[in-house]
PDB file of C-alpha atoms and ligand atoms in Angstrom:
ATOM      1  CA  MET A 846     -10.882   9.759  10.567  1.00 94.00           C
ATOM      2  CA  ASN A 847      -8.587  12.808   9.925  1.00 97.00           C
ATOM      3  CA  VAL A 848      -9.073  13.676   6.381  1.00 97.00           C
ATOM      4  CA  ILE A 849      -6.638  16.180   4.807  1.00 98.00           C
ATOM      5  CA  VAL A 850      -7.531  17.543   1.383  1.00 98.00           C
ATOM      6  CA  VAL A 851      -4.714  19.042  -0.598  1.00 98.00           C
ATOM      7  CA  ALA A 852      -4.567  20.729  -3.971  1.00 98.00           C
ATOM      8  CA  ASN A 853      -2.937  18.129  -6.119  1.00 98.00           C
ATOM      9  CA  TYR A 854      -0.702  15.065  -6.484  1.00 98.00           C
ATOM     10  CA  ASP A 855       2.590  16.747  -5.608  1.00 98.00           C
ATOM     11  CA  GLU A 856       1.083  18.214  -2.174  1.00 98.00           C
ATOM     12  CA  MET A 857      -0.350  14.818  -1.396  1.00 98.00           C
ATOM     13  CA  SER A 858       3.116  13.254  -1.888  1.00 98.00           C
ATOM     14  CA  GLU A 859       4.739  16.008   0.052  1.00 98.00           C
ATOM     15  CA  ARG A 860       2.403  15.794   2.998  1.00 98.00           C
ATOM     16  CA  ALA A 861       2.626  11.910   3.043  1.00 98.00           C
ATOM     17  CA  ALA A 862       6.380  11.894   3.016  1.00 98.00           C
ATOM     18  CA  ALA A 863       6.328  14.344   5.921  1.00 98.00           C
ATOM     19  CA  PHE A 864       3.809  12.296   7.820  1.00 98.00           C
ATOM     20  CA  VAL A 865       5.975   9.211   7.548  1.00 98.00           C
ATOM     21  CA  ALA A 866       9.060  11.037   8.425  1.00 98.00           C
ATOM     22  CA  ALA A 867       7.390  12.447  11.517  1.00 98.00           C
ATOM     23  CA  GLU A 868       6.210   8.923  12.553  1.00 98.00           C
ATOM     24  CA  ILE A 869       9.804   7.695  12.218  1.00 98.00           C
ATOM     25  CA  GLY A 870      11.058  10.618  14.141  1.00 97.00           C
ATOM     26  CA  HIS A 871       8.859   9.729  17.054  1.00 97.00           C
ATOM     27  CA  ARG A 872       9.617   5.971  16.763  1.00 97.00           C
ATOM     28  CA  PRO A 873      12.865   5.264  14.942  1.00 98.00           C
ATOM     29  CA  ASP A 874      12.237   1.410  14.939  1.00 97.00           C
ATOM     30  CA  LEU A 875       8.821   1.821  13.262  1.00 98.00           C
ATOM     31  CA  ARG A 876       7.331  -1.250  11.500  1.00 98.00           C
ATOM     32  CA  ILE A 877       5.706   0.133   8.254  1.00 98.00           C
ATOM     33  CA  GLY A 878       3.353  -1.533   5.748  1.00 98.00           C
ATOM     34  CA  LEU A 879       4.265  -0.214   2.197  1.00 98.00           C
ATOM     35  CA  PRO A 880       1.968   0.039  -0.773  1.00 98.00           C
ATOM     36  CA  THR A 881       2.746   0.028  -4.541  1.00 97.00           C
ATOM     37  CA  GLY A 882       0.928   1.751  -7.454  1.00 94.00           C
ATOM     38  CA  ASN A 883       1.205   5.194  -8.998  1.00 95.00           C
ATOM     39  CA  THR A 884      -0.232   6.824  -6.029  1.00 97.00           C
ATOM     40  CA  PRO A 885       2.663   6.384  -3.500  1.00 98.00           C
ATOM     41  CA  SER A 886       5.555   6.879  -6.002  1.00 97.00           C
ATOM     42  CA  GLY A 887       5.831  10.552  -5.379  1.00 98.00           C
ATOM     43  CA  MET A 888       5.963   9.983  -1.597  1.00 98.00           C
ATOM     44  CA  TYR A 889       8.848   7.482  -2.025  1.00 98.00           C
ATOM     45  CA  GLU A 890      10.656   9.993  -4.161  1.00 98.00           C
ATOM     46  CA  ARG A 891      10.384  12.597  -1.539  1.00 98.00           C
ATOM     47  CA  LEU A 892      11.383  10.208   1.301  1.00 98.00           C
ATOM     48  CA  VAL A 893      14.447   9.327  -0.652  1.00 98.00           C
ATOM     49  CA  GLY A 894      15.288  13.086  -1.061  1.00 98.00           C
ATOM     50  CA  MET A 895      14.799  13.651   2.721  1.00 98.00           C
ATOM     51  CA  HIS A 896      17.115  10.770   3.404  1.00 98.00           C
ATOM     52  CA  ARG A 897      19.770  12.209   1.078  1.00 97.00           C
ATOM     53  CA  ARG A 898      19.574  15.493   2.893  1.00 98.00           C
ATOM     54  CA  GLY A 899      20.070  13.770   6.219  1.00 97.00           C
ATOM     55  CA  GLU A 900      16.513  14.637   7.377  1.00 97.00           C
ATOM     56  CA  VAL A 901      15.383  11.049   8.078  1.00 98.00           C
ATOM     57  CA  ASP A 902      17.102   7.799   9.093  1.00 98.00           C
ATOM     58  CA  PHE A 903      15.729   4.571   8.066  1.00 98.00           C
ATOM     59  CA  SER A 904      18.183   2.343   9.780  1.00 98.00           C
ATOM     60  CA  GLN A 905      15.949   0.909  12.527  1.00 98.00           C
ATOM     61  CA  ILE A 906      12.554   0.711  10.583  1.00 98.00           C
ATOM     62  CA  SER A 907      11.347  -2.521   9.208  1.00 98.00           C
ATOM     63  CA  THR A 908       9.212  -2.631   6.167  1.00 98.00           C
ATOM     64  CA  PHE A 909       6.451  -4.878   5.064  1.00 98.00           C
ATOM     65  CA  ASN A 910       5.068  -4.769   1.506  1.00 98.00           C
ATOM     66  CA  LEU A 911       1.331  -5.041   1.347  1.00 98.00           C
ATOM     67  CA  ASP A 912       1.028  -7.556  -1.484  1.00 98.00           C
ATOM     68  CA  GLU A 913       2.447  -9.183  -4.715  1.00 98.00           C
ATOM     69  CA  TYR A 914       1.251 -10.594  -8.009  1.00 98.00           C
ATOM     70  CA  TRP A 915       1.071 -14.326  -7.793  1.00 98.00           C
ATOM     71  CA  GLY A 916       3.409 -16.228 -10.182  1.00 96.00           C
ATOM     72  CA  ILE A 917       5.752 -13.237 -10.621  1.00 94.00           C
ATOM     73  CA  GLU A 918       9.339 -13.613  -9.579  1.00 93.00           C
ATOM     74  CA  PHE A 919      11.279 -10.538  -7.704  1.00 91.00           C
ATOM     75  CA  ALA A 920      13.142  -9.964 -10.960  1.00 92.00           C
ATOM     76  CA  HIS A 921       9.945  -9.389 -13.140  1.00 95.00           C
ATOM     77  CA  PRO A 922       9.660  -5.885 -14.056  1.00 95.00           C
ATOM     78  CA  ALA A 923       6.062  -5.580 -12.713  1.00 96.00           C
ATOM     79  CA  ALA A 924       6.954  -7.346  -9.355  1.00 97.00           C
ATOM     80  CA  PHE A 925       5.904  -5.259  -6.402  1.00 97.00           C
ATOM     81  CA  ALA A 926       8.943  -6.254  -4.354  1.00 97.00           C
ATOM     82  CA  ARG A 927      10.918  -4.847  -7.214  1.00 96.00           C
ATOM     83  CA  TYR A 928       8.813  -1.541  -7.325  1.00 96.00           C
ATOM     84  CA  ILE A 929       9.604  -1.110  -3.545  1.00 97.00           C
ATOM     85  CA  GLY A 930      13.230  -2.072  -4.099  1.00 97.00           C
ATOM     86  CA  ASP A 931      13.884   0.245  -7.077  1.00 96.00           C
ATOM     87  CA  ARG A 932      12.025   3.357  -5.844  1.00 97.00           C
ATOM     88  CA  PHE A 933      12.727   3.244  -2.198  1.00 98.00           C
ATOM     89  CA  LEU A 934      14.949   0.494  -0.606  1.00 98.00           C
ATOM     90  CA  ALA A 935      17.755   0.898  -3.099  1.00 98.00           C
ATOM     91  CA  HIS A 936      18.218   4.649  -2.076  1.00 98.00           C
ATOM     92  CA  VAL A 937      17.806   4.485   1.657  1.00 98.00           C
ATOM     93  CA  ASN A 938      19.467   2.779   4.612  1.00 97.00           C
ATOM     94  CA  VAL A 939      16.928   0.194   5.560  1.00 98.00           C
ATOM     95  CA  PRO A 940      18.956  -2.856   6.292  1.00 98.00           C
ATOM     96  CA  GLU A 941      18.290  -5.762   3.978  1.00 97.00           C
ATOM     97  CA  GLU A 942      17.122  -8.114   6.699  1.00 97.00           C
ATOM     98  CA  GLN A 943      14.619  -5.527   7.775  1.00 98.00           C
ATOM     99  CA  ALA A 944      12.801  -5.409   4.507  1.00 98.00           C
ATOM    100  CA  HIS A 945       9.947  -7.974   3.919  1.00 98.00           C
ATOM    101  CA  TRP A 946       7.525  -8.959   1.247  1.00 97.00           C
ATOM    102  CA  PRO A 947       5.186 -11.726   0.511  1.00 97.00           C
ATOM    103  CA  ASP A 948       6.706 -14.173  -1.933  1.00 96.00           C
ATOM    104  CA  GLY A 949       4.838 -14.421  -5.160  1.00 96.00           C
ATOM    105  CA  ILE A 950       6.309 -17.773  -6.108  1.00 97.00           C
ATOM    106  CA  GLY A 951       6.055 -21.159  -4.366  1.00 95.00           C
ATOM    107  CA  GLN A 952       3.490 -22.631  -2.051  1.00 97.00           C
ATOM    108  CA  ALA A 953       0.787 -19.886  -1.511  1.00 96.00           C
ATOM    109  CA  GLU A 954      -0.350 -21.208   1.889  1.00 97.00           C
ATOM    110  CA  GLN A 955       3.211 -21.521   3.171  1.00 97.00           C
ATOM    111  CA  ASN A 956       4.106 -18.073   1.987  1.00 97.00           C
ATOM    112  CA  ALA A 957       1.129 -16.564   3.511  1.00 97.00           C
ATOM    113  CA  ALA A 958       1.556 -18.247   6.901  1.00 97.00           C
ATOM    114  CA  ALA A 959       5.319 -17.284   6.904  1.00 97.00           C
ATOM    115  CA  TYR A 960       4.405 -13.714   6.275  1.00 97.00           C
ATOM    116  CA  GLU A 961       1.826 -13.603   8.934  1.00 97.00           C
ATOM    117  CA  VAL A 962       4.531 -14.959  11.368  1.00 96.00           C
ATOM    118  CA  LEU A 963       6.813 -12.133  10.307  1.00 96.00           C
ATOM    119  CA  LEU A 964       4.104  -9.669  10.581  1.00 95.00           C
ATOM    120  CA  SER A 965       2.944 -10.665  14.118  1.00 92.00           C
ATOM    121  CA  LYS A 966       6.514 -11.301  15.425  1.00 91.00           C
ATOM    122  CA  GLY A 967       7.483  -7.743  16.375  1.00 89.00           C
ATOM    123  CA  GLY A 968       3.836  -6.677  17.394  1.00 91.00           C
ATOM    124  CA  PRO A 969       1.440  -4.883  15.269  1.00 94.00           C
ATOM    125  CA  LEU A 970       2.516  -2.549  12.433  1.00 98.00           C
ATOM    126  CA  GLY A 971       3.065   0.956  13.739  1.00 98.00           C
ATOM    127  CA  LEU A 972       2.127   2.452  10.437  1.00 98.00           C
ATOM    128  CA  LEU A 973       0.259   0.992   7.440  1.00 98.00           C
ATOM    129  CA  ILE A 974       0.287   3.064   4.239  1.00 98.00           C
ATOM    130  CA  LEU A 975      -2.408   2.421   1.704  1.00 98.00           C
ATOM    131  CA  GLY A 976      -3.498   3.338  -1.686  1.00 98.00           C
ATOM    132  CA  ILE A 977      -7.031   2.427  -2.996  1.00 98.00           C
ATOM    133  CA  GLY A 978      -8.374   0.835  -6.068  1.00 96.00           C
ATOM    134  CA  VAL A 979     -11.102   2.227  -8.217  1.00 96.00           C
ATOM    135  CA  ASN A 980     -13.338  -0.485  -6.915  1.00 96.00           C
ATOM    136  CA  GLY A 981     -12.363   0.306  -3.266  1.00 97.00           C
ATOM    137  CA  HIS A 982      -9.811  -2.499  -2.903  1.00 97.00           C
ATOM    138  CA  ILE A 983      -6.943  -2.122  -0.483  1.00 98.00           C
ATOM    139  CA  GLY A 984      -3.849  -4.199  -0.959  1.00 98.00           C
ATOM    140  CA  PHE A 985      -5.345  -6.892  -3.288  1.00 97.00           C
ATOM    141  CA  ASN A 986      -8.389  -7.290  -1.124  1.00 98.00           C
ATOM    142  CA  GLU A 987     -11.191  -7.039  -3.709  1.00 97.00           C
ATOM    143  CA  PRO A 988     -14.844  -6.232  -3.129  1.00 97.00           C
ATOM    144  CA  GLY A 989     -16.397  -9.147  -1.183  1.00 97.00           C
ATOM    145  CA  THR A 990     -13.429 -10.001   0.857  1.00 98.00           C
ATOM    146  CA  ASN A 991     -14.251 -10.888   4.463  1.00 98.00           C
ATOM    147  CA  PHE A 992     -13.131  -8.216   6.854  1.00 98.00           C
ATOM    148  CA  ALA A 993     -11.503 -10.831   9.113  1.00 98.00           C
ATOM    149  CA  SER A 994      -9.277 -12.108   6.214  1.00 98.00           C
ATOM    150  CA  ARG A 995      -5.745 -12.882   6.911  1.00 97.00           C
ATOM    151  CA  THR A 996      -2.784 -12.905   4.463  1.00 98.00           C
ATOM    152  CA  GLY A 997      -3.454 -15.210   1.628  1.00 97.00           C
ATOM    153  CA  LEU A 998      -3.913 -15.874  -2.123  1.00 98.00           C
ATOM    154  CA  VAL A 999      -6.695 -14.039  -3.663  1.00 98.00           C
ATOM    155  CA  PRO A1000      -8.349 -13.692  -7.168  1.00 97.00           C
ATOM    156  CA  LEU A1001      -8.015 -10.264  -8.854  1.00 96.00           C
ATOM    157  CA  ALA A1002     -10.998  -8.372 -10.081  1.00 94.00           C
ATOM    158  CA  GLU A1003     -11.099  -7.882 -13.869  1.00 94.00           C
ATOM    159  CA  ARG A1004     -10.971  -4.064 -13.379  1.00 91.00           C
ATOM    160  CA  THR A1005      -7.826  -4.332 -11.272  1.00 92.00           C
ATOM    161  CA  ARG A1006      -6.181  -6.512 -13.905  1.00 95.00           C
ATOM    162  CA  GLN A1007      -7.142  -3.989 -16.665  1.00 93.00           C
ATOM    163  CA  ASP A1008      -5.920  -1.103 -14.556  1.00 90.00           C
ATOM    164  CA  ALA A1009      -2.583  -2.893 -13.985  1.00 93.00           C
ATOM    165  CA  PHE A1010      -1.662  -2.969 -17.630  1.00 93.00           C
ATOM    166  CA  HIS A1011      -0.314   0.265 -19.027  1.00 91.00           C
ATOM    167  CA  PRO A1012       2.849   1.184 -20.999  1.00 88.00           C
ATOM    168  CA  ARG A1013       5.033   1.380 -18.008  1.00 88.00           C
ATOM    169  CA  SER A1014       3.570  -1.499 -16.156  1.00 91.00           C
ATOM    170  CA  GLY A1015       6.287  -4.128 -16.783  1.00 93.00           C
ATOM    171  CA  PHE A1016       3.795  -6.474 -18.401  1.00 95.00           C
ATOM    172  CA  ASP A1017       3.830  -7.133 -22.068  1.00 93.00           C
ATOM    173  CA  SER A1018       0.053  -7.337 -22.589  1.00 92.00           C
ATOM    174  CA  ALA A1019      -3.002  -7.220 -20.389  1.00 92.00           C
ATOM    175  CA  GLU A1020      -3.264 -11.113 -20.624  1.00 93.00           C
ATOM    176  CA  ASP A1021       0.214 -11.225 -18.674  1.00 95.00           C
ATOM    177  CA  VAL A1022      -1.302  -9.589 -15.613  1.00 96.00           C
ATOM    178  CA  PRO A1023      -1.662 -12.506 -13.089  1.00 97.00           C
ATOM    179  CA  THR A1024      -5.077 -13.582 -12.200  1.00 97.00           C
ATOM    180  CA  HIS A1025      -4.136 -13.871  -8.599  1.00 98.00           C
ATOM    181  CA  GLY A1026      -2.258 -12.017  -5.902  1.00 98.00           C
ATOM    182  CA  ILE A1027      -0.918 -12.631  -2.462  1.00 98.00           C
ATOM    183  CA  THR A1028      -1.940  -9.842  -0.009  1.00 98.00           C
ATOM    184  CA  MET A1029      -1.948  -8.935   3.739  1.00 98.00           C
ATOM    185  CA  GLY A1030      -5.527  -9.581   4.739  1.00 98.00           C
ATOM    186  CA  ILE A1031      -8.054  -7.140   5.897  1.00 98.00           C
ATOM    187  CA  GLY A1032      -8.051  -8.397   9.436  1.00 98.00           C
ATOM    188  CA  THR A1033      -4.226  -8.326   9.270  1.00 97.00           C
ATOM    189  CA  MET A1034      -4.205  -4.768   8.099  1.00 98.00           C
ATOM    190  CA  MET A1035      -6.834  -3.476  10.849  1.00 98.00           C
ATOM    191  CA  GLU A1036      -4.336  -4.692  13.525  1.00 97.00           C
ATOM    192  CA  SER A1037      -2.053  -1.838  12.584  1.00 98.00           C
ATOM    193  CA  ARG A1038      -1.777   0.965  15.103  1.00 98.00           C
ATOM    194  CA  ARG A1039      -2.096   3.817  12.629  1.00 98.00           C
ATOM    195  CA  ILE A1040      -3.106   3.852   8.961  1.00 98.00           C
ATOM    196  CA  LEU A1041      -2.401   6.339   6.325  1.00 98.00           C
ATOM    197  CA  LEU A1042      -4.660   6.219   3.284  1.00 98.00           C
ATOM    198  CA  LEU A1043      -3.501   8.072   0.060  1.00 98.00           C
ATOM    199  CA  ALA A1044      -5.653   8.896  -3.107  1.00 98.00           C
ATOM    200  CA  SER A1045      -5.240  11.137  -6.013  1.00 98.00           C
ATOM    201  CA  GLY A1046      -7.142  11.964  -9.182  1.00 98.00           C
ATOM    202  CA  GLN A1047     -10.807  11.866 -10.431  1.00 98.00           C
ATOM    203  CA  SER A1048     -10.728   8.229 -10.983  1.00 97.00           C
ATOM    204  CA  LYS A1049     -10.557   7.632  -7.137  1.00 98.00           C
ATOM    205  CA  ALA A1050     -13.418   9.986  -6.270  1.00 98.00           C
ATOM    206  CA  GLN A1051     -16.136   7.388  -6.191  1.00 98.00           C
ATOM    207  CA  ALA A1052     -14.101   4.982  -4.140  1.00 98.00           C
ATOM    208  CA  ILE A1053     -13.070   7.688  -1.669  1.00 98.00           C
ATOM    209  CA  LYS A1054     -16.769   8.720  -1.274  1.00 98.00           C
ATOM    210  CA  LYS A1055     -17.841   5.092  -0.666  1.00 98.00           C
ATOM    211  CA  ALA A1056     -14.901   4.336   1.581  1.00 98.00           C
ATOM    212  CA  LEU A1057     -15.196   7.409   3.734  1.00 98.00           C
ATOM    213  CA  ALA A1058     -18.722   8.384   3.715  1.00 97.00           C
ATOM    214  CA  GLY A1059     -20.706   5.278   2.550  1.00 97.00           C
ATOM    215  CA  SER A1060     -21.803   2.393   4.586  1.00 97.00           C
ATOM    216  CA  VAL A1061     -19.301  -0.143   6.035  1.00 98.00           C
ATOM    217  CA  THR A1062     -19.600  -3.015   3.795  1.00 98.00           C
ATOM    218  CA  GLU A1063     -17.481  -5.765   2.452  1.00 98.00           C
ATOM    219  CA  ASP A1064     -18.552  -4.692  -1.106  1.00 98.00           C
ATOM    220  CA  VAL A1065     -16.179  -1.721  -0.478  1.00 98.00           C
ATOM    221  CA  PRO A1066     -13.085  -3.134   1.273  1.00 98.00           C
ATOM    222  CA  ALA A1067     -11.635   0.414   2.086  1.00 98.00           C
ATOM    223  CA  SER A1068     -14.875   1.140   4.023  1.00 98.00           C
ATOM    224  CA  VAL A1069     -13.581  -1.102   6.902  1.00 98.00           C
ATOM    225  CA  LEU A1070     -11.230   1.796   7.670  1.00 98.00           C
ATOM    226  CA  GLN A1071     -14.188   3.656   9.275  1.00 98.00           C
ATOM    227  CA  ARG A1072     -13.947   1.064  12.020  1.00 98.00           C
ATOM    228  CA  HIS A1073     -10.380   1.762  12.816  1.00 98.00           C
ATOM    229  CA  PRO A1074      -9.453   4.320  15.508  1.00 98.00           C
ATOM    230  CA  ASP A1075      -6.462   5.951  13.847  1.00 98.00           C
ATOM    231  CA  VAL A1076      -6.727   6.714  10.156  1.00 98.00           C
ATOM    232  CA  THR A1077      -5.289   9.756   8.355  1.00 98.00           C
ATOM    233  CA  VAL A1078      -6.437  10.162   4.880  1.00 98.00           C
ATOM    234  CA  ILE A1079      -4.502  12.429   2.589  1.00 98.00           C
ATOM    235  CA  VAL A1080      -6.474  13.068  -0.640  1.00 98.00           C
ATOM    236  CA  ASP A1081      -6.306  15.601  -3.324  1.00 98.00           C
ATOM    237  CA  GLU A1082      -9.134  17.787  -4.521  1.00 98.00           C
ATOM    238  CA  ALA A1083      -9.954  15.580  -7.488  1.00 98.00           C
ATOM    239  CA  ALA A1084     -10.095  12.477  -5.459  1.00 98.00           C
ATOM    240  CA  ALA A1085     -12.107  14.358  -2.686  1.00 98.00           C
ATOM    241  CA  ALA A1086     -14.522  15.936  -5.267  1.00 97.00           C
ATOM    242  CA  LEU A1087     -17.504  13.631  -4.339  1.00 97.00           C
ATOM    243  CA  LEU A1088     -17.057  13.773  -0.456  1.00 95.00           C
ATOM    244  CA  ASP A1089     -19.481  16.524   0.342  1.00 78.00           C
ATOM    245  CA  ALA A1090     -21.752  15.934  -2.618  1.00 56.00           C
ATOM    246  CA  ASP A1091     -25.034  13.843  -2.077  1.00 50.00           C
TER     247      ASP A1091
HETATM  248  C1  GLP B 480      -2.849  -2.242  -6.967  1.00 91.21           C
HETATM  249  C2  GLP B 480      -2.273  -2.496  -5.519  1.00 91.21           C
HETATM  250  C3  GLP B 480      -2.913  -1.578  -4.466  1.00 91.21           C
HETATM  251  C4  GLP B 480      -2.961  -0.136  -4.915  1.00 91.21           C
HETATM  252  C5  GLP B 480      -3.791  -0.091  -6.286  1.00 91.21           C
HETATM  253  C6  GLP B 480      -3.987   1.297  -6.793  1.00 91.21           C
HETATM  254  O1  GLP B 480      -4.021  -2.990  -6.964  1.00 91.21           O
HETATM  255  N1  GLP B 480      -2.309  -3.884  -5.180  1.00 91.21           N
HETATM  256  O2  GLP B 480      -2.159  -1.637  -3.312  1.00 91.21           O
HETATM  257  O3  GLP B 480      -3.483   0.686  -4.148  1.00 91.21           O
HETATM  258  O4  GLP B 480      -3.119  -0.927  -7.215  1.00 91.21           O
HETATM  259  O5  GLP B 480      -2.934   1.674  -7.523  1.00 91.21           O
HETATM  260  P1  GLP B 480      -2.654   3.223  -8.103  1.00 91.21           P
HETATM  261  O6  GLP B 480      -2.119   3.856  -7.005  1.00 91.21           O
HETATM  262  O7  GLP B 480      -1.767   3.027  -9.301  1.00 91.21           O
HETATM  263  O8  GLP B 480      -4.038   3.660  -8.560  1.00 91.21           O
END
């Protein structure tokens, strides 16, 4: 694992955007897995800026959102598909047909199977970008998820549901946060050629420590990344604070 510790959130966002742009520079038709959450929003903002300045061309890439709340329509203010649309896709030149997400409405098994087909059709993702939950989850794969899991419907941990509700979340109340999500599986994610993990802030320090330096266990989904041959972690000092401490 290549762990890059930076000063703060802005620097993490800057480095992440530069990393993604460089990957696209090497491979213009890159297939990229995209996360949501507060962590990557600064990265998206910078990628949009780079695009406006003509520094990066997204016309050949394909995007695949990591996950979605179950039971939430695209138009819902909390929908992850809408997050990626509003913060990134609406401002860059990814052709519509090259942007993909798991549907949060309909038949879960069918949606998941259809997404797996889309994901595997063009070969493994060239780059998967991940955030991390305070309990070590990746995508919506909560502690206890089998490392071999494929895309599917999963229950959300109570902590994840609590963290999902805040004034700008798009949910009216904590009870409105769905109890389930549809997410790329851990086995699915691990097939990606390269993985970029981002984390910022003190609340992620414990999860980062367990994921990077703890034992590889299904109790900490992100610890599976220790088994991947090509992972870069960009983490700020607050999130890296416990890395060298025993
Ligand atoms: C959600 C998403 C994850 C994301 C996590 C952390 O649970 N499904 O993909 O990594 O939130 O979000 P944040 O970056 O806001 O802390």
